[in-house]
Tab-separated table of C-alpha atoms in Angstrom:
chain	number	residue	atom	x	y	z
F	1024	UNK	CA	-62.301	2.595	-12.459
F	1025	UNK	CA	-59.821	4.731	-12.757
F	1026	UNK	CA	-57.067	6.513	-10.208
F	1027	UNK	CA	-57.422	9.522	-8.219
F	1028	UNK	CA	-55.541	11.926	-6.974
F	1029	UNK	CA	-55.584	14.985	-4.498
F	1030	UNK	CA	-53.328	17.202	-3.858
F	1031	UNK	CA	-51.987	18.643	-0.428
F	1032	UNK	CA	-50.292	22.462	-0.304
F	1033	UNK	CA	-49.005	24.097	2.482
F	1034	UNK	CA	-49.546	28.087	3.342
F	1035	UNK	CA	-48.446	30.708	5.624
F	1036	UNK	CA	-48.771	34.947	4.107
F	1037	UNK	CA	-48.501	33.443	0.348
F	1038	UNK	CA	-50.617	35.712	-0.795
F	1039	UNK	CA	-47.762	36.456	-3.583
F	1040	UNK	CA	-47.386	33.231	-4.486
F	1041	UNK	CA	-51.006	30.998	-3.820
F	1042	UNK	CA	-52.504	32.310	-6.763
F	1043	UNK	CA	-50.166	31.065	-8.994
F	1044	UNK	CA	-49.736	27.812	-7.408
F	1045	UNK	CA	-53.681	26.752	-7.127
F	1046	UNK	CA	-53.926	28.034	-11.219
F	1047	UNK	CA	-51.409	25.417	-12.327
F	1048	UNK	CA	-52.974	22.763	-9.688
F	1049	UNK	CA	-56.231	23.338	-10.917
F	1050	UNK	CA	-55.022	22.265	-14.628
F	1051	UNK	CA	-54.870	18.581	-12.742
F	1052	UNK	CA	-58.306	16.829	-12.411
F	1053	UNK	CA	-57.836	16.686	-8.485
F	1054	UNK	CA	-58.828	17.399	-5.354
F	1055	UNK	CA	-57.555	20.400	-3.798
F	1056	UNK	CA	-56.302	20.547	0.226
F	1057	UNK	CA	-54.750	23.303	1.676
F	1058	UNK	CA	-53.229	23.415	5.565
F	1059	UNK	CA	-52.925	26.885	6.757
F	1060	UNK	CA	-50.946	27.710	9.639
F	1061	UNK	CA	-52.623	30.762	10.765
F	1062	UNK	CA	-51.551	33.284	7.574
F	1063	UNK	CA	-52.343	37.094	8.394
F	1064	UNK	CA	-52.774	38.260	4.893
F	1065	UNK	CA	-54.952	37.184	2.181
F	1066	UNK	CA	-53.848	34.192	1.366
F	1067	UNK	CA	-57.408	32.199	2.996
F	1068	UNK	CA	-59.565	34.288	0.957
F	1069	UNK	CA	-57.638	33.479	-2.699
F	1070	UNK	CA	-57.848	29.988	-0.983
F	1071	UNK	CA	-61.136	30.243	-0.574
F	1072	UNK	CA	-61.707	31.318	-4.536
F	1073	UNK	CA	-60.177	27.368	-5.644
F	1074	UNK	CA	-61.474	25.427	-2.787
F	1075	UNK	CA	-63.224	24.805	0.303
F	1076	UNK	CA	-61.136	22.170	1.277
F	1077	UNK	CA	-59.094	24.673	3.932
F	1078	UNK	CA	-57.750	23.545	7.367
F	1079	UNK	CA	-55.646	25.268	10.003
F	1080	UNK	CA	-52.842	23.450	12.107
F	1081	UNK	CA	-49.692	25.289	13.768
F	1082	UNK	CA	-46.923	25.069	12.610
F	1083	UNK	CA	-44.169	23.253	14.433
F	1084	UNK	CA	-41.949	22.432	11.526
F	1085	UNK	CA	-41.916	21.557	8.160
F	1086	UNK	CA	-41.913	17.537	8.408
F	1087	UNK	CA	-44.223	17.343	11.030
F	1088	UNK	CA	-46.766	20.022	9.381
F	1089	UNK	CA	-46.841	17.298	5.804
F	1090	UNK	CA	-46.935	14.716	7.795
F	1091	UNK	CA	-50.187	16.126	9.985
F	1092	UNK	CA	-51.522	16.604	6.300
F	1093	UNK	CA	-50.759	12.963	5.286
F	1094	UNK	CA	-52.543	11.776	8.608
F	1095	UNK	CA	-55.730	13.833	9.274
F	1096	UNK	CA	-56.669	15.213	6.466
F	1097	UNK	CA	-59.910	13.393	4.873
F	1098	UNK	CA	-57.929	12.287	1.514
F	1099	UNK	CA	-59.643	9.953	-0.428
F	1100	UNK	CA	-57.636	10.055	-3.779
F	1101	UNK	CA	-55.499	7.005	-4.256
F	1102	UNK	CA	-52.585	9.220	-4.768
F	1103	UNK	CA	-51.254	12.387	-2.788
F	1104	UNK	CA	-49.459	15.172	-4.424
F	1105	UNK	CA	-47.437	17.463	-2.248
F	1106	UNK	CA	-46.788	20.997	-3.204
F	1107	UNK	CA	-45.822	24.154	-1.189
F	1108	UNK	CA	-47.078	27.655	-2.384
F	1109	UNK	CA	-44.200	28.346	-3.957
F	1110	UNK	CA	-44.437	25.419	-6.446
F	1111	UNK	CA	-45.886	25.463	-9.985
F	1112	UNK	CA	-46.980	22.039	-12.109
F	1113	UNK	CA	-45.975	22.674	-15.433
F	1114	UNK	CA	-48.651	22.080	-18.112
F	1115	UNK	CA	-46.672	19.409	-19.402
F	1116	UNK	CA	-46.637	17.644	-16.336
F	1117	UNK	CA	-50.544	17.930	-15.693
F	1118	UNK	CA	-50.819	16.452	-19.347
F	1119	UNK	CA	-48.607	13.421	-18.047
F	1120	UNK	CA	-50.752	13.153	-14.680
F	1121	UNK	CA	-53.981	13.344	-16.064
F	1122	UNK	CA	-53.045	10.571	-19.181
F	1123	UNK	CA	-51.553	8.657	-16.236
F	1124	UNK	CA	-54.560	8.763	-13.322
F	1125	UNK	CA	-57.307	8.176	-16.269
F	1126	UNK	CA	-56.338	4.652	-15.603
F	1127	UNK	CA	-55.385	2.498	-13.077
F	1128	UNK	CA	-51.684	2.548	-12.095
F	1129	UNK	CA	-49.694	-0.684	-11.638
F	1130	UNK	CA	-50.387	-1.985	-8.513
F	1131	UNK	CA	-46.475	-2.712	-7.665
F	1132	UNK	CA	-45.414	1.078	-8.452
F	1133	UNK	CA	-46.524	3.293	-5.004
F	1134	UNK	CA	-44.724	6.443	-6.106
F	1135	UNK	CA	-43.420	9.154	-8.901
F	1136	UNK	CA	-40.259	11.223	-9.253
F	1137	UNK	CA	-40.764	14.559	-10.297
F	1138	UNK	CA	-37.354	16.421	-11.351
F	1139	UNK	CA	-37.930	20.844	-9.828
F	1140	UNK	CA	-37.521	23.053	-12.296
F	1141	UNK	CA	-35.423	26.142	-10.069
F	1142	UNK	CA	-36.186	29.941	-10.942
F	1143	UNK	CA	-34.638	32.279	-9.404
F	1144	UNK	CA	-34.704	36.199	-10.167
F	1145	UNK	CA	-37.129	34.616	-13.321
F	1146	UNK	CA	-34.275	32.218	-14.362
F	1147	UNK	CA	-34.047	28.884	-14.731
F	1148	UNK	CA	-31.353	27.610	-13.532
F	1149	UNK	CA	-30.488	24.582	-15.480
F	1150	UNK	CA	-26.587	24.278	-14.919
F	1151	UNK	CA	-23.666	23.285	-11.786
F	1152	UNK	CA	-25.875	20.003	-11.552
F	1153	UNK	CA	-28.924	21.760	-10.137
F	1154	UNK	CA	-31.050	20.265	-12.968
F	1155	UNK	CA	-33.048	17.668	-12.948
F	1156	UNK	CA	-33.424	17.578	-9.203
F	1157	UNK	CA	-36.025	14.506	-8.082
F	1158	UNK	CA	-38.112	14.325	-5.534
F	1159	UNK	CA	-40.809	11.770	-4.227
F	1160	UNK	CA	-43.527	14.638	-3.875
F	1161	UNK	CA	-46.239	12.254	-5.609
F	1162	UNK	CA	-46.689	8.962	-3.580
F	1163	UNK	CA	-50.103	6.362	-3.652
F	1164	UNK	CA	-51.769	7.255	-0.242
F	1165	UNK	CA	-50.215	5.517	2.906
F	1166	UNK	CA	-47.356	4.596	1.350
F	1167	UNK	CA	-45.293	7.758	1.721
F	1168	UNK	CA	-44.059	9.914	4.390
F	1169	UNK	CA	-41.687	13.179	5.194
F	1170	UNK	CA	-38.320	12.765	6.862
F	1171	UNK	CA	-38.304	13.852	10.454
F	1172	UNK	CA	-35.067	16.251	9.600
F	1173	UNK	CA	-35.421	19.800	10.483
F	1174	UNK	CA	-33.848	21.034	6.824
F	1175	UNK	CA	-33.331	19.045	3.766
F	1176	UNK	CA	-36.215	16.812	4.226
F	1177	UNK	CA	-37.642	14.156	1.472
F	1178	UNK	CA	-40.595	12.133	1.058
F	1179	UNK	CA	-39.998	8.433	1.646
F	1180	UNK	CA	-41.993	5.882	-0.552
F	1181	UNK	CA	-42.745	2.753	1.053
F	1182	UNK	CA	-42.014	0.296	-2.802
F	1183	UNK	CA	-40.759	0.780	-5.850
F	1184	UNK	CA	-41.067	4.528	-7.545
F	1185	UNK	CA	-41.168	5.578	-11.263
F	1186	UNK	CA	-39.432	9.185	-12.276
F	1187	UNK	CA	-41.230	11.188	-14.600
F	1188	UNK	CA	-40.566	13.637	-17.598
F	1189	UNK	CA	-42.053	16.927	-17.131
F	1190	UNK	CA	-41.179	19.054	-13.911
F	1191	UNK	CA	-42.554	21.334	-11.031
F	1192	UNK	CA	-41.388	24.766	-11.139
F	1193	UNK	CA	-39.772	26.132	-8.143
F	1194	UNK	CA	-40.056	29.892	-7.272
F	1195	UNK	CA	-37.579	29.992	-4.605
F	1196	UNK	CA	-37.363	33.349	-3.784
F	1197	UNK	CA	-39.203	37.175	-4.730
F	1198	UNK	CA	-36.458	38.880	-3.634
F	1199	UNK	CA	-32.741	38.685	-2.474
F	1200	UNK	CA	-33.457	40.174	1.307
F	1201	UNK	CA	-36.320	36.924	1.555
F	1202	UNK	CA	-33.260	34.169	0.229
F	1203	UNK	CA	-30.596	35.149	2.733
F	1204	UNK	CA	-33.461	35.496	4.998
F	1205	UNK	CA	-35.004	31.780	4.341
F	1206	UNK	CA	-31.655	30.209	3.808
F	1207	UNK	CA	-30.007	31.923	6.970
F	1208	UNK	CA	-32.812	30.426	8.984
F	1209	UNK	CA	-32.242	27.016	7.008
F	1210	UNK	CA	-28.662	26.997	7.967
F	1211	UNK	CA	-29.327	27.223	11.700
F	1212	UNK	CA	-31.209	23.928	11.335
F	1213	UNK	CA	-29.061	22.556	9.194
F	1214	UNK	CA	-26.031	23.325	11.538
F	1215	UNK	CA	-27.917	22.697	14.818
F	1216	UNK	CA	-28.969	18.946	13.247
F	1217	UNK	CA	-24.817	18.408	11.935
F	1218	UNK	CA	-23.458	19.237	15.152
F	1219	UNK	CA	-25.771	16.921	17.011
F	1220	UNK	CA	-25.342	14.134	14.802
F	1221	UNK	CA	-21.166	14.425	15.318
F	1222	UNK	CA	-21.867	14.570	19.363
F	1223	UNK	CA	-24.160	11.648	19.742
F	1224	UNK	CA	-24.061	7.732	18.831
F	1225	UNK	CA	-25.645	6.899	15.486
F	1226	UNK	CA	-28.908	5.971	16.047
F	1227	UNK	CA	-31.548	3.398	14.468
F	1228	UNK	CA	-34.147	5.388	12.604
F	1229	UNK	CA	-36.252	2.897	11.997
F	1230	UNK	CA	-36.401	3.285	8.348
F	1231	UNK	CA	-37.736	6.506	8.803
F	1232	UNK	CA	-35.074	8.447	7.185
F	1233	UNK	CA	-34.284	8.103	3.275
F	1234	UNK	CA	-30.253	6.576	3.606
F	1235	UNK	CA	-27.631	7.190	1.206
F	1236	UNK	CA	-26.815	4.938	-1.772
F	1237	UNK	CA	-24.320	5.522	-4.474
F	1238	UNK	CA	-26.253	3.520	-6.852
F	1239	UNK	CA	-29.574	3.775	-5.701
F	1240	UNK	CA	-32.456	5.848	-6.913
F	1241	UNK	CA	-32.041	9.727	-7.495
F	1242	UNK	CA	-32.561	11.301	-4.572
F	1243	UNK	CA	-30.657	8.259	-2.387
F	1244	UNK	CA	-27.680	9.100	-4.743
F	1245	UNK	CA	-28.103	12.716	-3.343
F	1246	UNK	CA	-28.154	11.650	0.421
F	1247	UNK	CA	-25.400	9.801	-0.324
F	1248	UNK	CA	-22.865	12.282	-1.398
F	1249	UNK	CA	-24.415	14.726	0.705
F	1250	UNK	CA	-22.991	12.199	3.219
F	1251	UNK	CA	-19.764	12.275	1.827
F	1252	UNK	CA	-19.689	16.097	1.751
F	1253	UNK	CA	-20.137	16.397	5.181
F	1254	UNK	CA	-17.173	14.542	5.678
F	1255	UNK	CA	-14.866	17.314	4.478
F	1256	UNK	CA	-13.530	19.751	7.105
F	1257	UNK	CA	-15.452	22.377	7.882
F	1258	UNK	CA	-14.988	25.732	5.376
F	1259	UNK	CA	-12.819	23.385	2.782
F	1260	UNK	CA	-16.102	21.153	1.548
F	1261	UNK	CA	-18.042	25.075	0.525
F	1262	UNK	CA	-14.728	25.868	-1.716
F	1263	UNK	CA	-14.674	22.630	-3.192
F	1264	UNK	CA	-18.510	22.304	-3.307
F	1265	UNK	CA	-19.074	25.674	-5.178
F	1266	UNK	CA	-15.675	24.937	-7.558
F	1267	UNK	CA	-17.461	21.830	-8.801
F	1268	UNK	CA	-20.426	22.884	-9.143
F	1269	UNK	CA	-19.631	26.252	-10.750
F	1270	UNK	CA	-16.533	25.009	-13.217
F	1271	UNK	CA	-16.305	20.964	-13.557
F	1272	UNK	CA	-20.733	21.330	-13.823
F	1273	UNK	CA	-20.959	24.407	-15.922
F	1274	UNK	CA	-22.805	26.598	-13.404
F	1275	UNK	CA	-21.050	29.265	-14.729
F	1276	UNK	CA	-23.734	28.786	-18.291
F	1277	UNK	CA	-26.389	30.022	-16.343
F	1278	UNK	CA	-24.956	33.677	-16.574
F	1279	UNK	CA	-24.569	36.416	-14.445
F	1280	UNK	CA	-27.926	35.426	-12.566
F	1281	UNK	CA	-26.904	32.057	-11.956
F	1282	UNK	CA	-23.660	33.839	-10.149
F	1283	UNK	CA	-25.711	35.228	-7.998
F	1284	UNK	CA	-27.559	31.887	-7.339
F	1285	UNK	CA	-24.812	29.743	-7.278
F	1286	UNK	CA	-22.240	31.787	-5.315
F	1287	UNK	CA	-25.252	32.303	-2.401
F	1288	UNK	CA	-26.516	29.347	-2.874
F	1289	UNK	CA	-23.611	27.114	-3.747
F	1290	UNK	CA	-21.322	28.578	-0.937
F	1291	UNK	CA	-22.206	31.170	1.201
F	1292	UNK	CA	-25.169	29.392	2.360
F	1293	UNK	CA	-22.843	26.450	2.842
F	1294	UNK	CA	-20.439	28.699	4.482
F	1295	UNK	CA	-22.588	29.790	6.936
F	1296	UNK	CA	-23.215	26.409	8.110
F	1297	UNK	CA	-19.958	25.796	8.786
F	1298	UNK	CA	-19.817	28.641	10.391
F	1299	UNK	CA	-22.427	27.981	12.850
F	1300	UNK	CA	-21.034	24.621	13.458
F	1301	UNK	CA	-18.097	25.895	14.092
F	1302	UNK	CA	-19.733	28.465	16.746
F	1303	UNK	CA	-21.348	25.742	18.447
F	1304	UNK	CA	-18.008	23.656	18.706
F	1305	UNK	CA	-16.648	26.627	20.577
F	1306	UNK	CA	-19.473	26.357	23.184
F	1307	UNK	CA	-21.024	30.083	21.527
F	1308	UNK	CA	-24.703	30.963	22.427
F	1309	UNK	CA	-27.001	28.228	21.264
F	1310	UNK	CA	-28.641	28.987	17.607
């Protein structure tokens, strides 16, 4: 008998963008669940046209909304695949699923890589080391969870995790005014969760978080020198992070869109953290 999979995606107004996401899910023979934090638009009824597996939850936060998924939904795949609305499996990746879940998977390997594919403004941005970009979002049921982190979170696999060839496509944004939008939001958490971690003792997670390692798998490499980034002094680690990333990686290949990405993306938004770090260091109004 072979594996089975289902596949979890989160909504809230994506009528834009659910369409698009449950057409490239349905090329995957899966189950389809989607958690629905109480959208206003249409984004229920195009739901509605691709499955009738729909639930509602509020929303509290990102980690805790994937990880209500993982808990109470009535999976019964062996395998979970998480997607938000603004994700898109690549035919060549549903070929590689489907070849792969005909059969049964080896019993020691609880999870998959998959590398996002970024587009922004209709660009991929493949340059400044934003390509290939892993994460765990495909993980044999109960052995995988979401990082309790406010911004930045990862699935953790519970064993030993396989990376994979083909790629999810990432729409990040339909418009400029929605990314500064998004990623000003993002910062706040991002800053808030910084400044706490400098003003308290380190603390025991209890394996829940994903920690750093140089040489470890792709996304612990990641952790790690995001670890060593945050190290820098504030408003220095954005100029060195964006001249890296834009010169010494090449993001500068990805033309005068990938500018635009990489400048907002690559430094402001990193700015902006710092920024609001440094506002809460002065005792400012709480973010």
């Amino acid at each position: 008998m072979s594996d089975s999979l289902d596949i979890v995606i989160l909504t809230f107004n994506e009528a834009r963008n659910i369409r698009a996401c449950l057409q490239s899910a349905a090329l995957l023979n899966a189950n389809i669940f989607v958690v629905d934090s109480g959208s206003t638009d249409e984004t229920i009824a195009i739901c509605q046209q691709f499955t009738s597996n729909i639930f509602h939850h509020p929303f509290e936060n990102y980690a805790l909304q994937r990880n209500w998924a993982l808990n109470h939904l009535p999976l019964t795949g062996t395998w979970v695949l998480n997607l938000d609305a603004d994700h898109r499996v690549t035919t060549e990746l549903a070929a590689q699923l489907n070849q792969i879940f005909a059969q049964n998977v080896n019993q020691e390997l609880n999870g998959f890589l998959i590398s996002r594919r970024t587009l922004f403004m209709n660009k991929w941005i493949r340059h400044g080391g934003h390509y290939p970009t892993y994460h765990a979002n495909l993980f044999r049921r109960g052995f995988g969870m979401c990082e309790e982190k406010l911004y930045d979170q990862h699935f953790k696999v519970n064993g030993k995790t396989q990376a994979l060839k083909a790629d999810i496509i990432d729409v990040i944004t339909d418009s400029l005014t929605s990314f500064t939008a998004r990623h000003n939001h993002w910062a706040t958490l991002e800053a808030q969760y910084q400044f706490e971690q400098q003003n308290k003792p380190a603390l025991d997670d209890n394996g829940q978080l994903i920690h750093p390692r140089l040489f470890g798998n792709p996304i612990e490499r990641r952790r790690y020198l995001k670890k060593r980034y945050e190290a820098f002094p504030l408003f220095v680690r954005p100029v060195i992070y964006f001249t890296i990333r834009y010169f010494f990686k090449l993001g500068f290949l990805d033309g005068k869109t990938g500018l635009v990405f990489h400048f907002l993306q690559g430094f402001w938004f990193r700015f902006l953290i710092d920024a609001k770090i440094y506002e809460l260091r002065k005792g400012g109004t709480k973010l």
